[in-house]
Amino acid sequence: ATAAHCDTIAMASIARVVAAAGLAAGVSAEMKCPGSNALVHASCEVVANAQASCAEVMAEMEKRAAGEHGWVDPHNKGTYALLDKSKTQLLFSRTSGSKSFGGKTYTDKVLFTFDATADGSCSFSACSESQGTSVGDFSTNYCNIRNLYCGEAEGCSPVEFDFATKETKVSPSLGASKDPNVCVVKSEPKKEEPCCKKCELPLVKFFSTDAVHGFCGEACMDPTKFDLYHKFEANLTRAKDDTPCSEQYAPDNQHKFTDFFSTVTHGAPGLLSVTLDLYAPNSVPDHSCCFTPLFPQLDCVGIPGKPASLKIFGTGPYCCPKGATEENPCAKGADAELII
């Protein structure tokens, strides 16, 4: 038998087992569902009540699906599309986002059926079905439904209508799941960007290297105030281009200040202050556990837990934990000796 023939027999066996359990479609007989061409597929059913009119609930779902006002599916940035609508139903498709299982693209269909209640709230049922052969779904079908109505209280981002919703029934198919915690995937913190790559006239680029603290700073400054700023920063120099720090060598004459570290403001805001970008030497080892002494000439005398005096790429000195080396200032073997 060929491999393809064996796969066909295996799938047929799975289908017979699941069908025998009454779970081939994965949905109950009374629930209105979108349907799937896959005999064995994951699904989820939800029955809920929203404290809003059905018109508002339906409008909010359509706005989210359309991505209005920059709305993004919080479950790994999937893509919704409205396939059909009536006065009491909405049919959507959802295509999986960037972090789907196996890096593949999956498509599900989601059908909502609405029923206005006497108290002005909206009861609805929803059914999501995977369109391909599947058993486990990592809560995807549940999230397909939930993320179109969840509110700010659940960590979601409504487009126009934010309302409370109580789920009275959540029924995933055999092998599927219903974990609300995976429906909203927190975004990675936005990476800080330099503020002062280019300066707009009348401001021009100035820079200064600080070998003691291990940084080179770049700022956009008023050149008419150079004499004033120079009194506080002796190394302040007018740049000839937009990337002066990347052209400066650290004291070891082997590394340049190319790695953006952070943006800070020095001085007294409202009186005399400067916002600048700090750049560290390329490939500098992590030395966040170390401390720059206020008076370098005193070395590390009297600094609790930081007895080791180091220079890194010629910058410093830094006071680091006992056992620290220039290559590994914060290595696990560098144990701090806390003085209590």
GROMACS .gro file of C-alpha atoms in nm:
model
  340
    1ALA     CA    1   0.000   0.000   0.000
    2THR     CA    2   0.119   0.351  -0.077
    3ALA     CA    3   0.175   0.612   0.191
    4ALA     CA    4  -0.116   0.817   0.056
    5HIS     CA    5  -0.344   0.511   0.073
    6CYS     CA    6  -0.237   0.448   0.434
    7ASP     CA    7  -0.310   0.812   0.523
    8THR     CA    8  -0.656   0.783   0.370
    9ILE     CA    9  -0.731   0.468   0.570
   10ALA     CA   10  -0.603   0.635   0.889
   11MET     CA   11  -0.822   0.941   0.839
   12ALA     CA   12  -1.123   0.726   0.763
   13SER     CA   13  -1.065   0.534   1.086
   14ILE     CA   14  -1.047   0.856   1.285
   15ALA     CA   15  -1.366   0.979   1.121
   16ARG     CA   16  -1.552   0.658   1.209
   17VAL     CA   17  -1.437   0.680   1.574
   18VAL     CA   18  -1.538   1.044   1.609
   19ALA     CA   19  -1.866   0.992   1.424
   20ALA     CA   20  -1.949   0.698   1.645
   21ALA     CA   21  -1.913   0.929   1.943
   22GLY     CA   22  -2.156   1.171   1.780
   23LEU     CA   23  -1.883   1.435   1.739
   24ALA     CA   24  -1.808   1.434   1.366
   25ALA     CA   25  -1.939   1.784   1.321
   26GLY     CA   26  -1.850   1.880   1.677
   27VAL     CA   27  -2.169   2.082   1.734
   28SER     CA   28  -2.507   2.017   1.892
   29ALA     CA   29  -2.820   1.966   1.684
   30GLU     CA   30  -3.002   2.278   1.811
   31MET     CA   31  -2.712   2.521   1.756
   32LYS     CA   32  -2.705   2.714   1.429
   33CYS     CA   33  -2.356   2.671   1.285
   34PRO     CA   34  -2.180   2.780   0.965
   35GLY     CA   35  -2.085   2.426   0.859
   36SER     CA   36  -1.756   2.277   0.746
   37ASN     CA   37  -1.649   2.051   0.462
   38ALA     CA   38  -1.409   1.871   0.696
   39LEU     CA   39  -1.570   1.561   0.846
   40VAL     CA   40  -1.352   1.586   1.158
   41HIS     CA   41  -1.299   1.940   1.278
   42ALA     CA   42  -1.272   2.147   1.594
   43SER     CA   43  -1.552   2.381   1.696
   44CYS     CA   44  -1.699   2.576   1.984
   45GLU     CA   45  -2.047   2.692   2.083
   46VAL     CA   46  -2.125   2.992   2.305
   47VAL     CA   47  -2.452   3.121   2.445
   48ALA     CA   48  -2.437   3.465   2.607
   49ASN     CA   49  -2.622   3.780   2.702
   50ALA     CA   50  -2.487   4.131   2.636
   51GLN     CA   51  -2.596   4.439   2.830
   52ALA     CA   52  -2.659   4.634   2.512
   53SER     CA   53  -2.908   4.635   2.230
   54CYS     CA   54  -2.862   4.378   1.955
   55ALA     CA   55  -2.809   4.665   1.711
   56GLU     CA   56  -2.515   4.787   1.919
   57VAL     CA   57  -2.369   4.438   1.963
   58MET     CA   58  -2.391   4.365   1.591
   59ALA     CA   59  -2.245   4.704   1.501
   60GLU     CA   60  -1.950   4.653   1.737
   61MET     CA   61  -1.877   4.309   1.590
   62GLU     CA   62  -1.885   4.442   1.235
   63LYS     CA   63  -1.655   4.732   1.324
   64ARG     CA   64  -1.400   4.500   1.485
   65ALA     CA   65  -1.411   4.258   1.194
   66ALA     CA   66  -1.352   4.549   0.954
   67GLY     CA   67  -1.056   4.673   1.161
   68GLU     CA   68  -1.209   5.017   1.211
   69HIS     CA   69  -1.003   5.270   1.407
   70GLY     CA   70  -0.705   5.036   1.394
   71TRP     CA   71  -0.867   4.746   1.579
   72VAL     CA   72  -0.647   4.437   1.573
   73ASP     CA   73  -0.753   4.085   1.667
   74PRO     CA   74  -0.578   4.030   2.003
   75HIS     CA   75  -0.549   3.656   1.938
   76ASN     CA   76  -0.227   3.668   1.733
   77LYS     CA   77  -0.360   3.922   1.482
   78GLY     CA   78  -0.605   3.707   1.290
   79THR     CA   79  -0.810   3.852   1.005
   80TYR     CA   80  -1.190   3.860   1.011
   81ALA     CA   81  -1.420   3.911   0.712
   82LEU     CA   82  -1.797   3.958   0.707
   83LEU     CA   83  -1.940   3.697   0.472
   84ASP     CA   84  -2.314   3.749   0.520
   85LYS     CA   85  -2.561   3.934   0.742
   86SER     CA   86  -2.932   3.962   0.814
   87LYS     CA   87  -3.141   4.130   1.083
   88THR     CA   88  -3.065   3.847   1.326
   89GLN     CA   89  -2.742   3.687   1.205
   90LEU     CA   90  -2.381   3.767   1.121
   91LEU     CA   91  -2.151   3.523   0.943
   92PHE     CA   92  -1.774   3.580   0.958
   93SER     CA   93  -1.463   3.403   0.844
   94ARG     CA   94  -1.138   3.429   1.035
   95THR     CA   95  -0.793   3.353   0.900
   96SER     CA   96  -0.524   3.271   1.154
   97GLY     CA   97  -0.252   3.521   1.234
   98SER     CA   98   0.127   3.520   1.246
   99LYS     CA   99   0.172   3.277   1.537
  100SER     CA  100  -0.062   3.000   1.428
  101PHE     CA  101   0.030   2.639   1.503
  102GLY     CA  102   0.302   2.509   1.272
  103GLY     CA  103   0.325   2.847   1.100
  104LYS     CA  104   0.039   2.748   0.870
  105THR     CA  105  -0.269   2.950   0.777
  106TYR     CA  106  -0.603   2.820   0.902
  107THR     CA  107  -0.955   2.940   0.823
  108ASP     CA  108  -1.260   2.917   1.048
  109LYS     CA  109  -1.619   3.035   1.007
  110VAL     CA  110  -1.822   3.195   1.285
  111LEU     CA  111  -2.200   3.236   1.290
  112PHE     CA  112  -2.378   3.462   1.541
  113THR     CA  113  -2.756   3.451   1.593
  114PHE     CA  114  -2.917   3.737   1.791
  115ASP     CA  115  -3.238   3.769   1.989
  116ALA     CA  116  -3.348   4.096   2.150
  117THR     CA  117  -3.486   4.056   2.504
  118ALA     CA  118  -3.767   4.242   2.679
  119ASP     CA  119  -3.527   4.426   2.909
  120GLY     CA  120  -3.337   4.575   2.616
  121SER     CA  121  -3.035   4.348   2.639
  122CYS     CA  122  -2.926   4.110   2.365
  123SER     CA  123  -2.908   3.731   2.390
  124PHE     CA  124  -2.707   3.554   2.126
  125SER     CA  125  -2.566   3.218   2.034
  126ALA     CA  126  -2.246   3.170   1.841
  127CYS     CA  127  -2.078   2.877   1.672
  128SER     CA  128  -1.726   2.869   1.530
  129GLU     CA  129  -1.608   2.578   1.314
  130SER     CA  130  -1.267   2.504   1.169
  131GLN     CA  131  -1.280   2.460   0.795
  132GLY     CA  132  -0.998   2.207   0.783
  133THR     CA  133  -0.946   1.870   0.949
  134SER     CA  134  -0.861   1.930   1.313
  135VAL     CA  135  -0.923   1.808   1.666
  136GLY     CA  136  -0.725   2.028   1.904
  137ASP     CA  137  -0.754   2.403   1.846
  138PHE     CA  138  -0.571   2.571   2.138
  139SER     CA  139  -0.895   2.762   2.217
  140THR     CA  140  -0.896   2.927   1.875
  141ASN     CA  141  -1.263   2.864   1.796
  142TYR     CA  142  -1.365   3.001   2.135
  143CYS     CA  143  -1.146   3.307   2.087
  144ASN     CA  144  -1.289   3.357   1.736
  145ILE     CA  145  -1.624   3.419   1.906
  146ARG     CA  146  -1.518   3.593   2.227
  147ASN     CA  147  -1.290   3.853   2.073
  148LEU     CA  148  -1.575   4.010   1.878
  149TYR     CA  149  -1.764   4.112   2.193
  150CYS     CA  150  -1.530   4.110   2.496
  151GLY     CA  151  -1.491   4.447   2.667
  152GLU     CA  152  -1.224   4.655   2.833
  153ALA     CA  153  -1.285   4.472   3.161
  154GLU     CA  154  -1.156   4.154   2.991
  155GLY     CA  155  -0.852   4.329   2.843
  156CYS     CA  156  -1.007   4.385   2.500
  157SER     CA  157  -1.027   4.705   2.297
  158PRO     CA  158  -1.380   4.800   2.187
  159VAL     CA  159  -1.416   5.016   1.878
  160GLU     CA  160  -1.737   5.202   1.973
  161PHE     CA  161  -1.958   5.004   2.212
  162ASP     CA  162  -1.815   4.863   2.536
  163PHE     CA  163  -2.067   4.640   2.714
  164ALA     CA  164  -2.067   4.366   2.974
  165THR     CA  165  -2.135   4.013   2.846
  166LYS     CA  166  -2.222   3.706   3.050
  167GLU     CA  167  -2.150   3.370   2.890
  168THR     CA  168  -2.403   3.110   3.005
  169LYS     CA  169  -2.269   2.825   2.795
  170VAL     CA  170  -1.930   2.751   2.641
  171SER     CA  171  -1.903   2.411   2.475
  172PRO     CA  172  -1.590   2.324   2.276
  173SER     CA  173  -1.579   2.003   2.072
  174LEU     CA  174  -1.379   1.700   2.182
  175GLY     CA  175  -1.011   1.799   2.183
  176ALA     CA  176  -1.082   2.171   2.156
  177SER     CA  177  -1.049   2.409   2.452
  178LYS     CA  178  -1.195   2.729   2.597
  179ASP     CA  179  -0.925   2.921   2.781
  180PRO     CA  180  -1.006   3.295   2.781
  181ASN     CA  181  -0.653   3.377   2.894
  182VAL     CA  182  -0.511   3.292   2.551
  183CYS     CA  183  -0.763   3.505   2.362
  184VAL     CA  184  -0.579   3.828   2.435
  185VAL     CA  185  -0.211   3.796   2.360
  186LYS     CA  186  -0.021   4.087   2.507
  187SER     CA  187   0.189   4.278   2.258
  188GLU     CA  188   0.560   4.302   2.310
  189PRO     CA  189   0.665   4.636   2.455
  190LYS     CA  190   0.734   4.886   2.184
  191LYS     CA  191   1.106   4.926   2.134
  192GLU     CA  192   1.232   5.270   2.227
  193GLU     CA  193   1.357   5.469   1.931
  194PRO     CA  194   1.611   5.754   1.929
  195CYS     CA  195   1.460   6.101   1.947
  196CYS     CA  196   1.735   6.295   1.782
  197LYS     CA  197   1.845   6.120   1.463
  198LYS     CA  198   1.794   6.436   1.259
  199CYS     CA  199   1.768   6.795   1.375
  200GLU     CA  200   1.542   7.061   1.228
  201LEU     CA  201   1.675   7.413   1.196
  202PRO     CA  202   1.745   7.626   1.384
  203LEU     CA  203   1.852   7.330   1.602
  204VAL     CA  204   2.171   7.146   1.506
  205LYS     CA  205   2.336   6.821   1.621
  206PHE     CA  206   2.581   6.826   1.910
  207PHE     CA  207   2.749   6.532   2.082
  208SER     CA  208   2.961   6.450   2.382
  209THR     CA  209   3.144   6.138   2.499
  210ASP     CA  210   3.141   6.039   2.866
  211ALA     CA  211   3.409   5.777   2.919
  212VAL     CA  212   3.338   5.747   3.291
  213HIS     CA  213   2.976   5.640   3.243
  214GLY     CA  214   3.043   5.462   2.913
  215PHE     CA  215   2.817   5.660   2.681
  216CYS     CA  216   2.819   5.903   2.394
  217GLY     CA  217   2.523   6.142   2.377
  218GLU     CA  218   2.364   6.316   2.079
  219ALA     CA  219   2.121   6.608   2.104
  220CYS     CA  220   1.954   6.871   1.889
  221MET     CA  221   2.046   7.207   2.040
  222ASP     CA  222   2.028   7.579   1.973
  223PRO     CA  223   2.379   7.674   1.856
  224THR     CA  224   2.340   8.025   1.998
  225LYS     CA  225   2.337   7.870   2.347
  226PHE     CA  226   2.653   7.665   2.296
  227ASP     CA  227   2.862   7.871   2.542
  228LEU     CA  228   2.601   7.819   2.813
  229TYR     CA  229   2.571   7.442   2.759
  230HIS     CA  230   2.946   7.407   2.727
  231LYS     CA  231   2.989   7.527   3.084
  232PHE     CA  232   2.803   7.218   3.204
  233GLU     CA  233   2.941   6.972   2.945
  234ALA     CA  234   3.309   7.024   2.873
  235ASN     CA  235   3.321   6.768   2.589
  236LEU     CA  236   3.026   6.917   2.398
  237THR     CA  237   3.112   6.932   2.027
  238ARG     CA  238   2.917   7.041   1.720
  239ALA     CA  239   2.868   6.745   1.485
  240LYS     CA  240   2.964   6.742   1.119
  241ASP     CA  241   2.694   6.488   1.028
  242ASP     CA  242   2.391   6.308   1.176
  243THR     CA  243   2.580   6.012   1.331
  244PRO     CA  244   2.871   6.153   1.530
  245CYS     CA  245   2.864   5.899   1.815
  246SER     CA  246   2.901   5.602   1.581
  247GLU     CA  247   3.227   5.759   1.465
  248GLN     CA  248   3.375   5.795   1.815
  249TYR     CA  249   3.598   5.527   1.965
  250ALA     CA  250   3.572   5.410   2.324
  251PRO     CA  251   3.891   5.455   2.528
  252ASP     CA  252   4.015   5.109   2.422
  253ASN     CA  253   4.028   5.235   2.059
  254GLN     CA  254   3.861   4.913   1.943
  255HIS     CA  255   3.489   4.975   1.992
  256LYS     CA  256   3.269   5.260   1.872
  257PHE     CA  257   2.956   5.409   2.032
  258THR     CA  258   2.709   5.254   1.788
  259ASP     CA  259   2.445   5.084   2.008
  260PHE     CA  260   2.145   5.298   2.102
  261PHE     CA  261   2.079   5.264   2.476
  262SER     CA  262   1.808   5.513   2.578
  263THR     CA  263   1.676   5.868   2.555
  264VAL     CA  264   1.715   6.085   2.865
  265THR     CA  265   1.666   6.446   2.970
  266HIS     CA  266   1.936   6.622   3.168
  267GLY     CA  267   1.899   6.949   3.353
  268ALA     CA  268   1.598   7.129   3.497
  269PRO     CA  269   1.292   7.132   3.268
  270GLY     CA  270   1.164   7.486   3.218
  271LEU     CA  271   1.499   7.636   3.311
  272LEU     CA  272   1.782   7.464   3.129
  273SER     CA  273   1.743   7.109   3.000
  274VAL     CA  274   1.853   6.894   2.708
  275THR     CA  275   1.702   6.572   2.575
  276LEU     CA  276   1.962   6.342   2.428
  277ASP     CA  277   2.012   5.992   2.291
  278LEU     CA  278   2.271   5.777   2.466
  279TYR     CA  279   2.482   5.528   2.271
  280ALA     CA  280   2.697   5.254   2.422
  281PRO     CA  281   3.004   5.087   2.269
  282ASN     CA  282   2.922   4.803   2.031
  283SER     CA  283   2.921   4.456   2.192
  284VAL     CA  284   2.953   4.595   2.542
  285PRO     CA  285   2.871   4.322   2.800
  286ASP     CA  286   2.576   4.366   3.034
  287HIS     CA  287   2.696   4.556   3.339
  288SER     CA  288   2.360   4.669   3.476
  289CYS     CA  289   2.452   4.512   3.810
  290CYS     CA  290   2.744   4.753   3.844
  291PHE     CA  291   2.754   5.104   3.983
  292THR     CA  292   2.945   5.412   3.869
  293PRO     CA  293   3.103   5.569   4.178
  294LEU     CA  294   3.034   5.936   4.240
  295PHE     CA  295   3.404   5.996   4.293
  296PRO     CA  296   3.604   5.762   4.065
  297GLN     CA  297   3.928   5.841   4.245
  298LEU     CA  298   3.790   5.672   4.558
  299ASP     CA  299   3.753   5.347   4.365
  300CYS     CA  300   3.482   5.121   4.517
  301VAL     CA  301   3.557   5.179   4.884
  302GLY     CA  302   3.243   5.175   5.097
  303ILE     CA  303   2.998   5.067   4.823
  304PRO     CA  304   2.797   4.771   4.966
  305GLY     CA  305   2.803   4.455   4.756
  306LYS     CA  306   3.014   4.609   4.480
  307PRO     CA  307   3.378   4.563   4.578
  308ALA     CA  308   3.522   4.482   4.234
  309SER     CA  309   3.653   4.782   4.040
  310LEU     CA  310   3.643   4.728   3.663
  311LYS     CA  311   3.695   4.913   3.340
  312ILE     CA  312   3.497   4.792   3.040
  313PHE     CA  313   3.636   4.878   2.696
  314GLY     CA  314   3.829   5.149   2.880
  315THR     CA  315   3.514   5.313   3.018
  316GLY     CA  316   3.447   5.342   3.389
  317PRO     CA  317   3.559   5.254   3.647
  318TYR     CA  318   3.254   5.055   3.758
  319CYS     CA  319   3.193   4.899   4.096
  320CYS     CA  320   3.068   4.544   4.040
  321PRO     CA  321   2.994   4.233   4.250
  322LYS     CA  322   3.280   4.019   4.378
  323GLY     CA  323   3.414   3.788   4.108
  324ALA     CA  324   3.310   4.013   3.818
  325THR     CA  325   3.532   4.031   3.511
  326GLU     CA  326   3.542   4.271   3.218
  327GLU     CA  327   3.399   4.000   2.993
  328ASN     CA  328   3.123   3.903   3.241
  329PRO     CA  329   3.057   4.183   3.489
  330CYS     CA  330   2.721   4.037   3.595
  331ALA     CA  331   2.796   3.666   3.555
  332LYS     CA  332   2.624   3.425   3.797
  333GLY     CA  333   2.958   3.365   3.962
  334ALA     CA  334   2.985   3.732   4.048
  335ASP     CA  335   2.814   3.718   4.387
  336ALA     CA  336   2.718   4.038   4.557
  337GLU     CA  337   2.835   4.072   4.917
  338LEU     CA  338   2.556   4.270   5.076
  339ILE     CA  339   2.647   4.456   5.389
  340ILE     CA  340   2.353   4.459   5.631
   0.00000   0.00000   0.00000
